[in-house]
Coordinates of C-alpha atoms in Angstrom, one line a residue:
M1 CA 161.7 174.5 212.4
S2 CA 160.9 176.6 215.6
E3 CA 158.2 179.3 215.9
N4 CA 160.8 182.1 216.2
T5 CA 162.5 180.8 212.9
E6 CA 159.3 180.7 211.2
N7 CA 158.5 184.2 212.2
K8 CA 161.9 185.3 211.1
A9 CA 161.5 183.7 207.8
G10 CA 158.0 185.1 207.3
T11 CA 159.2 189.0 208.0
N12 CA 162.9 189.2 207.4
T13 CA 164.3 187.0 204.9
P14 CA 165.3 187.9 201.5
E15 CA 162.7 185.7 200.0
S16 CA 159.9 188.1 201.2
K17 CA 161.6 191.5 200.7
P18 CA 160.2 193.6 197.9
L19 CA 162.4 195.8 195.9
S20 CA 163.3 199.2 197.8
K21 CA 162.7 202.5 196.2
A22 CA 166.6 202.8 196.1
L23 CA 166.9 199.7 194.0
R24 CA 164.1 200.5 191.7
Y25 CA 165.5 203.8 190.7
F26 CA 169.2 203.8 191.6
Y27 CA 170.4 200.2 190.9
G28 CA 172.8 200.8 188.3
V29 CA 174.8 203.7 189.7
G30 CA 177.6 201.1 190.4
D31 CA 177.5 200.3 186.7
C32 CA 177.7 203.9 186.0
G33 CA 180.8 204.3 187.7
F34 CA 182.2 201.0 186.2
S35 CA 181.5 202.3 182.7
L36 CA 183.0 205.7 183.5
M37 CA 186.2 203.9 184.6
T38 CA 186.3 201.6 181.8
N39 CA 185.7 204.3 179.2
V40 CA 189.2 205.5 180.0
E41 CA 190.4 202.3 178.4
S42 CA 187.8 202.3 175.6
Y43 CA 188.6 205.7 174.5
F44 CA 192.1 206.3 175.3
F45 CA 194.3 203.3 175.9
N46 CA 195.4 202.8 172.3
F47 CA 196.0 206.6 171.9
F48 CA 198.1 206.5 175.2
L49 CA 200.1 203.5 173.9
T50 CA 200.9 205.0 170.4
N51 CA 200.9 208.9 171.1
L52 CA 202.2 209.2 174.8
A53 CA 204.1 206.1 175.5
Q54 CA 205.1 206.2 171.8
F55 CA 205.4 202.3 171.4
S56 CA 205.8 201.0 168.0
L57 CA 202.5 199.6 166.3
A58 CA 203.9 196.2 166.7
T59 CA 204.5 196.6 170.5
V60 CA 201.0 198.2 170.9
T61 CA 199.5 195.2 169.0
M62 CA 201.4 192.9 171.4
I63 CA 200.4 194.7 174.5
T64 CA 196.8 195.0 173.6
T65 CA 196.5 191.4 172.3
V66 CA 198.3 189.7 175.3
A67 CA 196.2 191.6 177.8
S68 CA 192.8 191.2 176.1
T69 CA 193.5 187.4 175.3
V70 CA 194.2 186.5 178.8
D71 CA 191.1 188.5 179.9
A72 CA 188.9 186.7 177.3
C73 CA 190.4 183.2 178.4
L74 CA 189.5 184.2 181.9
S75 CA 185.8 185.5 181.1
W76 CA 183.9 182.4 181.8
I77 CA 185.6 181.3 185.3
Y78 CA 184.3 184.3 187.3
G79 CA 180.7 182.9 187.9
A80 CA 182.1 179.4 188.4
V81 CA 184.4 180.6 191.2
L82 CA 181.6 182.7 193.0
N83 CA 179.4 179.6 192.9
S84 CA 181.8 177.2 194.3
I85 CA 183.8 178.8 197.0
K86 CA 182.5 179.5 200.5
P87 CA 180.1 182.5 200.8
K88 CA 181.8 185.5 202.7
K89 CA 180.5 187.2 205.4
W90 CA 177.8 189.3 203.7
G91 CA 176.7 186.5 201.2
R92 CA 177.8 184.6 198.3
Y93 CA 177.6 187.5 195.9
R94 CA 176.9 190.9 197.9
S95 CA 180.2 190.6 199.8
W96 CA 182.3 191.0 196.4
L97 CA 180.8 194.5 195.9
I98 CA 182.9 195.5 198.9
L99 CA 185.9 193.1 199.1
L100 CA 187.7 193.9 195.8
P101 CA 186.7 197.1 194.4
W102 CA 188.9 199.5 196.4
M103 CA 192.0 197.8 194.8
V104 CA 191.0 198.6 191.2
P105 CA 192.0 202.3 191.1
F106 CA 195.7 201.4 192.1
L107 CA 195.8 198.4 189.3
F108 CA 194.1 200.3 186.6
A109 CA 196.3 203.4 187.0
F110 CA 199.5 201.3 186.3
Q111 CA 197.7 200.3 182.9
F112 CA 198.4 204.0 181.8
M113 CA 201.8 204.5 183.1
K114 CA 205.1 204.2 181.0
I115 CA 207.8 203.4 183.8
G116 CA 211.2 203.5 182.0
D117 CA 212.0 202.4 178.5
G118 CA 212.4 198.9 177.0
P119 CA 210.5 195.7 177.7
L120 CA 210.0 196.2 181.2
S121 CA 207.6 199.2 180.7
A122 CA 205.2 197.0 178.3
I123 CA 205.4 194.3 180.7
I124 CA 204.2 196.5 183.6
I125 CA 201.3 197.8 181.5
I126 CA 200.3 194.2 180.4
V127 CA 200.5 192.9 184.0
A128 CA 198.4 196.0 185.3
A129 CA 196.0 195.4 182.6
I130 CA 195.4 191.7 183.5
L131 CA 195.2 192.1 187.2
S132 CA 192.9 195.1 187.1
H133 CA 190.5 193.3 185.0
V134 CA 190.6 190.1 187.0
V135 CA 190.0 192.2 190.1
W136 CA 187.1 194.2 188.8
N137 CA 185.4 191.2 187.2
F138 CA 184.5 189.4 190.4
P139 CA 182.5 192.4 191.6
Y140 CA 181.1 192.9 188.3
V141 CA 179.9 189.4 187.8
A142 CA 178.5 189.4 191.5
N143 CA 176.8 192.7 190.8
V144 CA 174.9 191.2 187.8
S145 CA 174.0 188.2 189.8
M146 CA 172.4 190.2 192.4
I147 CA 169.5 190.8 190.0
A148 CA 168.5 187.2 190.3
I149 CA 168.9 187.3 193.9
A150 CA 166.9 190.3 194.6
G151 CA 164.5 190.3 191.9
K152 CA 161.8 187.3 192.7
T153 CA 159.5 187.9 190.0
P154 CA 160.1 188.4 186.3
E155 CA 158.8 191.9 186.7
D156 CA 161.4 192.8 189.4
R157 CA 164.2 191.4 187.4
A158 CA 163.0 193.4 184.4
Q159 CA 163.0 196.5 186.3
L160 CA 166.4 196.0 187.7
A161 CA 167.8 195.0 184.5
S162 CA 166.2 198.2 182.7
T163 CA 167.4 200.6 185.3
R164 CA 170.8 199.0 185.3
A165 CA 170.9 199.5 181.4
A166 CA 169.9 203.2 181.6
W167 CA 172.4 204.1 184.5
A168 CA 175.2 202.4 182.5
N169 CA 174.3 204.2 179.2
L170 CA 174.0 207.5 181.2
S171 CA 177.6 207.1 182.2
K172 CA 178.7 207.6 178.4
V173 CA 177.0 211.1 178.6
I174 CA 178.6 211.9 181.8
F175 CA 181.8 210.8 180.3
S176 CA 181.6 213.3 177.5
Y177 CA 181.8 216.0 180.2
V178 CA 184.3 214.6 182.5
G179 CA 186.6 212.2 180.5
A180 CA 188.7 214.6 178.3
P181 CA 188.4 217.6 180.4
L182 CA 189.6 215.5 183.4
A183 CA 192.7 214.1 181.5
A184 CA 193.6 217.8 180.3
F185 CA 193.2 219.0 183.7
F186 CA 195.8 216.4 185.0
A187 CA 197.8 217.0 181.9
G188 CA 198.6 220.6 183.1
I189 CA 199.3 219.3 186.7
I190 CA 201.3 216.2 186.2
G191 CA 202.3 216.0 182.5
E192 CA 200.7 214.8 179.5
T193 CA 202.1 211.4 179.7
S194 CA 200.5 210.5 182.9
Q195 CA 197.2 212.2 182.5
Y196 CA 195.3 209.1 181.9
A197 CA 196.8 207.2 184.8
A198 CA 195.4 209.9 187.0
T199 CA 192.1 209.8 185.2
A200 CA 192.0 206.1 185.5
F201 CA 192.6 206.3 189.2
V202 CA 190.1 209.0 190.1
L203 CA 187.0 207.3 188.0
G204 CA 188.2 203.9 189.6
V205 CA 187.7 205.4 193.1
V206 CA 184.3 206.6 191.8
M207 CA 183.5 202.9 190.8
A208 CA 184.5 201.6 194.2
V209 CA 182.3 204.4 196.0
L210 CA 179.4 203.4 193.9
Y211 CA 179.6 199.7 194.1
F212 CA 179.7 200.3 197.9
A213 CA 176.3 202.0 197.3
H214 CA 175.1 198.9 195.6
F215 CA 176.5 196.9 198.6
K216 CA 174.4 198.9 200.9
M217 CA 171.1 198.9 198.3
F218 CA 171.4 194.9 198.6
D219 CA 171.4 194.7 202.4
G220 CA 169.0 192.1 203.4
Y221 CA 168.4 190.7 200.1
E222 CA 170.9 187.9 200.3
E223 CA 171.5 185.5 203.1
A224 CA 174.8 186.1 205.0
E225 CA 177.0 183.2 206.2
N226 CA 175.0 180.9 208.2
T227 CA 176.3 179.1 211.4
S228 CA 173.5 177.2 212.8
N229 CA 173.2 173.5 211.8
E230 CA 169.5 174.0 210.7
D231 CA 170.5 176.8 208.2
V232 CA 173.5 175.0 207.0
A233 CA 171.2 172.0 206.4
S234 CA 168.7 174.1 204.6
A235 CA 171.3 175.8 202.6
K236 CA 172.7 172.5 201.5
A237 CA 169.2 171.1 200.3
A238 CA 168.7 174.1 198.3
Q239 CA 172.0 174.0 196.6
D240 CA 171.6 170.2 195.8
K241 CA 168.2 170.5 194.3
D242 CA 169.7 172.7 191.4
K243 CA 173.2 171.3 191.3
T244 CA 174.6 170.7 187.8
S245 CA 177.6 168.8 187.0
G246 CA 180.3 169.6 184.4
M247 CA 178.5 167.7 181.7
D248 CA 175.2 169.3 182.4
L249 CA 176.9 172.6 181.5
V250 CA 178.4 171.5 178.5
R251 CA 174.9 170.0 177.3
A252 CA 173.5 173.5 178.3
L253 CA 175.9 174.9 175.5
G254 CA 176.3 172.2 173.1
Q255 CA 172.5 171.4 172.8
N256 CA 171.7 175.0 172.6
P257 CA 172.2 176.2 169.0
P258 CA 170.4 179.4 169.8
L259 CA 172.7 180.4 172.4
I260 CA 175.7 179.7 170.3
I261 CA 174.3 181.9 167.5
L262 CA 173.5 184.7 170.1
L263 CA 176.9 184.5 171.6
L264 CA 178.5 185.1 168.1
A265 CA 175.9 187.9 167.3
D266 CA 176.6 189.5 170.5
L267 CA 180.2 189.7 169.5
A268 CA 179.3 192.2 166.8
K269 CA 177.5 194.5 169.4
W270 CA 180.4 194.8 171.8
S271 CA 183.0 195.1 168.9
F272 CA 181.0 198.1 167.7
N273 CA 181.1 199.7 171.2
F274 CA 184.6 199.2 171.7
V275 CA 186.2 199.6 168.3
C276 CA 184.3 202.7 167.5
S277 CA 185.1 204.2 171.1
G278 CA 188.9 203.6 170.3
V279 CA 188.9 204.7 167.0
A280 CA 187.1 207.9 167.5
V281 CA 190.1 209.9 168.7
Y282 CA 191.9 209.1 165.7
Y283 CA 189.1 210.2 163.3
F284 CA 188.8 213.7 165.2
T285 CA 192.6 213.9 165.1
Y286 CA 193.7 212.9 161.8
V287 CA 190.4 212.9 159.8
A288 CA 188.2 215.9 161.2
H289 CA 191.4 217.8 162.5
D290 CA 189.4 219.0 165.3
K291 CA 190.1 217.0 168.3
G292 CA 188.3 219.2 170.6
M293 CA 185.0 217.8 168.7
L294 CA 185.6 214.6 170.4
A295 CA 183.8 215.5 173.6
M296 CA 180.9 217.0 171.5
Y297 CA 180.5 213.7 169.6
I298 CA 180.7 211.6 172.9
L299 CA 178.0 213.7 174.2
I300 CA 175.5 213.7 171.3
S301 CA 176.1 209.9 170.5
N302 CA 175.8 208.8 174.0
I303 CA 172.5 210.9 174.6
L304 CA 171.0 209.0 171.9
C305 CA 172.2 205.9 173.3
V306 CA 170.4 206.3 176.5
V307 CA 167.3 207.1 174.5
G308 CA 167.6 203.9 172.5
S309 CA 167.9 202.0 175.8
Y310 CA 164.8 203.9 177.2
L311 CA 162.8 203.1 174.1
A312 CA 163.8 199.6 173.8
K313 CA 161.3 198.0 175.9
N314 CA 158.5 199.7 173.7
L315 CA 160.1 198.6 170.6
S316 CA 160.3 195.0 172.1
A317 CA 156.7 194.9 173.2
K318 CA 155.8 195.7 169.6
F319 CA 158.0 193.7 167.4
S320 CA 159.7 191.3 169.8
S321 CA 163.4 191.3 171.4
R322 CA 164.4 189.2 168.4
M323 CA 163.1 191.2 165.3
T324 CA 164.0 194.5 167.0
T325 CA 167.6 193.5 167.6
I326 CA 167.8 192.1 164.0
S327 CA 166.5 195.3 162.5
T328 CA 168.5 197.6 164.7
F329 CA 171.8 195.6 163.5
V330 CA 170.8 196.5 159.8
I331 CA 169.8 200.1 160.4
M332 CA 173.1 200.6 162.3
A333 CA 175.0 199.1 159.4
I334 CA 173.4 201.2 156.8
F335 CA 174.0 204.6 158.8
M336 CA 177.6 203.5 159.2
F337 CA 178.1 202.9 155.5
L338 CA 176.8 206.4 154.9
A339 CA 179.3 207.8 157.4
Y340 CA 182.0 206.2 155.6
F341 CA 181.0 207.7 152.1
M342 CA 180.8 211.1 153.9
F343 CA 183.8 210.7 156.0
Q344 CA 185.2 214.2 155.3
N345 CA 182.0 215.9 156.3
M346 CA 182.6 215.9 160.2
W347 CA 179.0 216.8 161.2
A348 CA 177.5 214.3 158.8
V349 CA 179.6 211.8 160.4
I350 CA 178.8 212.9 164.1
I351 CA 175.0 212.7 163.3
L352 CA 175.1 209.3 161.4
M353 CA 177.4 207.6 163.8
S354 CA 175.2 209.0 166.8
V355 CA 172.1 207.3 165.2
A356 CA 174.2 204.2 165.1
Q357 CA 174.7 204.6 168.8
F358 CA 171.0 205.0 169.4
G359 CA 170.7 201.4 167.8
Y360 CA 173.5 200.3 170.2
G361 CA 171.4 201.4 173.2
V362 CA 168.4 199.6 171.9
A363 CA 170.6 196.3 171.3
Y364 CA 172.3 196.7 174.8
A365 CA 169.1 196.8 176.6
L366 CA 167.4 193.8 174.4
T367 CA 170.2 191.2 174.3
P368 CA 169.7 190.2 178.0
A369 CA 166.1 189.2 177.1
L370 CA 167.3 187.0 174.4
Y371 CA 169.8 185.2 176.7
A372 CA 167.0 184.8 179.0
D373 CA 165.0 183.1 176.1
T374 CA 168.1 180.7 175.7
I375 CA 167.8 179.9 179.6
V376 CA 164.3 178.7 179.2
Y377 CA 165.1 176.8 176.0
S378 CA 168.1 175.2 177.7
E379 CA 166.0 174.0 180.7
W380 CA 163.3 172.7 178.3
K381 CA 165.9 170.8 176.2
T382 CA 167.9 169.4 179.0
G383 CA 165.9 169.4 182.1
K384 CA 168.6 171.2 184.0
N385 CA 168.6 174.8 185.0
A386 CA 171.7 176.4 183.7
T387 CA 170.9 180.0 184.6
G388 CA 174.0 181.0 186.4
W389 CA 176.2 179.3 183.6
I390 CA 174.4 181.0 180.6
S391 CA 174.3 184.2 182.3
G392 CA 178.0 184.2 182.9
L393 CA 178.7 183.3 179.4
Q394 CA 177.4 186.7 178.4
N395 CA 180.9 188.0 179.5
V396 CA 182.5 186.1 177.0
P397 CA 181.8 188.1 173.7
L398 CA 182.3 191.3 175.9
K399 CA 185.9 190.0 176.4
V400 CA 186.6 188.9 173.1
A401 CA 185.5 192.1 171.6
I402 CA 188.0 193.7 173.8
M403 CA 190.6 191.3 172.7
T404 CA 190.0 191.9 169.0
R405 CA 189.6 195.7 169.4
G406 CA 193.3 196.2 169.5
I407 CA 193.8 193.9 166.6
I408 CA 191.3 195.8 164.6
I409 CA 192.6 199.3 165.5
S410 CA 196.3 198.5 165.1
G411 CA 195.5 196.7 161.7
C412 CA 193.7 199.7 160.3
L413 CA 196.3 202.0 161.5
A414 CA 199.0 199.9 160.1
A415 CA 197.3 199.7 156.6
G416 CA 197.2 203.7 156.4
G417 CA 201.0 204.0 157.3
F418 CA 200.3 205.5 160.7
S419 CA 203.0 207.0 162.8
S420 CA 203.0 209.1 166.0
E421 CA 205.5 211.4 164.2
I422 CA 202.8 212.3 161.6
D423 CA 201.4 215.8 161.6
P424 CA 197.5 215.5 161.8
A425 CA 196.9 218.3 159.5
S426 CA 199.2 216.6 156.9
A427 CA 197.6 213.0 157.4
S428 CA 197.2 211.3 154.0
I429 CA 194.0 210.2 152.3
A430 CA 195.1 206.6 152.7
L431 CA 195.5 207.0 156.5
Q432 CA 192.2 209.1 156.8
K433 CA 190.4 206.0 154.9
S434 CA 192.0 203.5 157.2
V435 CA 190.9 205.3 160.3
C436 CA 187.4 205.6 158.8
M437 CA 187.5 201.6 158.0
G438 CA 188.0 200.9 161.7
F439 CA 185.5 203.6 162.7
M440 CA 182.7 202.7 160.5
T441 CA 183.1 199.9 157.9
I442 CA 184.2 197.1 159.9
P443 CA 181.9 197.4 162.5
A444 CA 179.1 197.8 160.1
I445 CA 180.0 194.5 158.3
E446 CA 180.1 192.8 161.8
L447 CA 176.6 194.1 162.6
L448 CA 175.3 192.7 159.1
I449 CA 176.7 189.3 159.7
A450 CA 175.2 189.4 163.2
A451 CA 171.8 190.2 161.7
V452 CA 172.0 187.4 159.3
L453 CA 173.0 184.9 162.0
L454 CA 170.1 185.9 164.3
F455 CA 167.6 185.8 161.7
F456 CA 168.3 182.3 160.2
G457 CA 169.9 180.7 163.5
F458 CA 167.8 182.3 166.3
K459 CA 164.5 180.7 166.0
I460 CA 163.2 181.3 169.7
T461 CA 160.1 183.3 169.3
R462 CA 158.0 184.7 172.1
D463 CA 155.4 182.0 171.5
K464 CA 157.8 179.3 171.8
V465 CA 159.2 180.5 174.9
E466 CA 155.6 180.7 176.5
Q467 CA 155.3 177.0 175.3
Y468 CA 158.7 176.1 176.8
Q469 CA 157.9 177.8 180.1
L470 CA 154.4 175.7 180.3
E471 CA 155.9 172.4 179.6
I472 CA 158.8 173.0 182.2
S473 CA 156.1 173.9 184.8
A474 CA 154.2 170.7 183.7
R475 CA 157.2 168.6 184.5
Q476 CA 158.0 170.2 187.8
N477 CA 154.4 169.6 188.9

């Protein structure tokens, strides 16, 4: 290697660049924008389909199930594609923060448009839902992958992950101010039916702009496309060193029971998030009879969610990530059962469900640490580093939860005899209890099952992780 190249490596390469202040404090603003955008779907998609587009419950179930099933089936491939194709101009991962996000607002808006009547309208919504999710999942996975690229030490990676979680949960607080009011603003301009399409477009633009901010923050942390023979050879050698075959990836999953347990348990966390978000509007419309209080509930619950994320590191340091997560799931379930038995007391429900959201904030911040433990376990067990593969699998329970969200919500509404023609003021007790089953009871049962799975099936403790890491280091030396 030439002297010039050595000097360049010593001063300007991504390996030697410490985290900037921008990354330390503002990495996650893109996730804030992403969550603002996807909250339109979480809170209003089912309501749009039933009450504005006025599809039958059978059609609504078909739309949400088909779109979310395809999305879930594709959830594992994005990391594999990013790792296998030729890196783009600005790096293997960083490039995707600018290449695709600008397409999302246009595709996402069509998910909330009813164009004509009949099957064509449903088909357009399904296609828009699938395409928008495919397009935004590439930058989403690339964005998460940049944590490992820019964070060269465990401390750096923890800093980035913690900051990202705080910004992502803060988006829910912001959404409580801008979500419903923005939709109401557009309803007065372009009509009630198209209000969520316009909201989705505007917040999609916000996401694209903030992902561009991430793109700028990561400048210099990932090597761009190389053209010199020496750089190409060096890059290929680095790739070959940690190359994993298809069977290596299968073993990383099949010989990793704690990972399988964690994937199942993580499904409950995401299901709580998506189902409760989707049913909330029905609770305040048909049970509390005060739809305007939805914004207040979103605000209070998500402030507590942010607080939970902030305190998670302290709880983990005292009790371990595993035990904190298990205890949090149990406590969340208890408060949700209490809310069900007090479902006609709106303020009691707001308080109890907001405490449950505090628990969600804790779990949201801690589950990445549990996945990191399974990565160490996998390398100790198989001798292969499958970090990218296991990190990408975190997307699977998220997507499956989105898929089951529509089934759970539609099933609960059908059980209560829901119809968009029903006057909210005259909603039957049966309908109210069915709404509360989806809002409180079903997610609570899932959380209890998750706690049991983690307690008996996830046996990786802090001491064991340290032991595994020492043995891995000994092998490498």
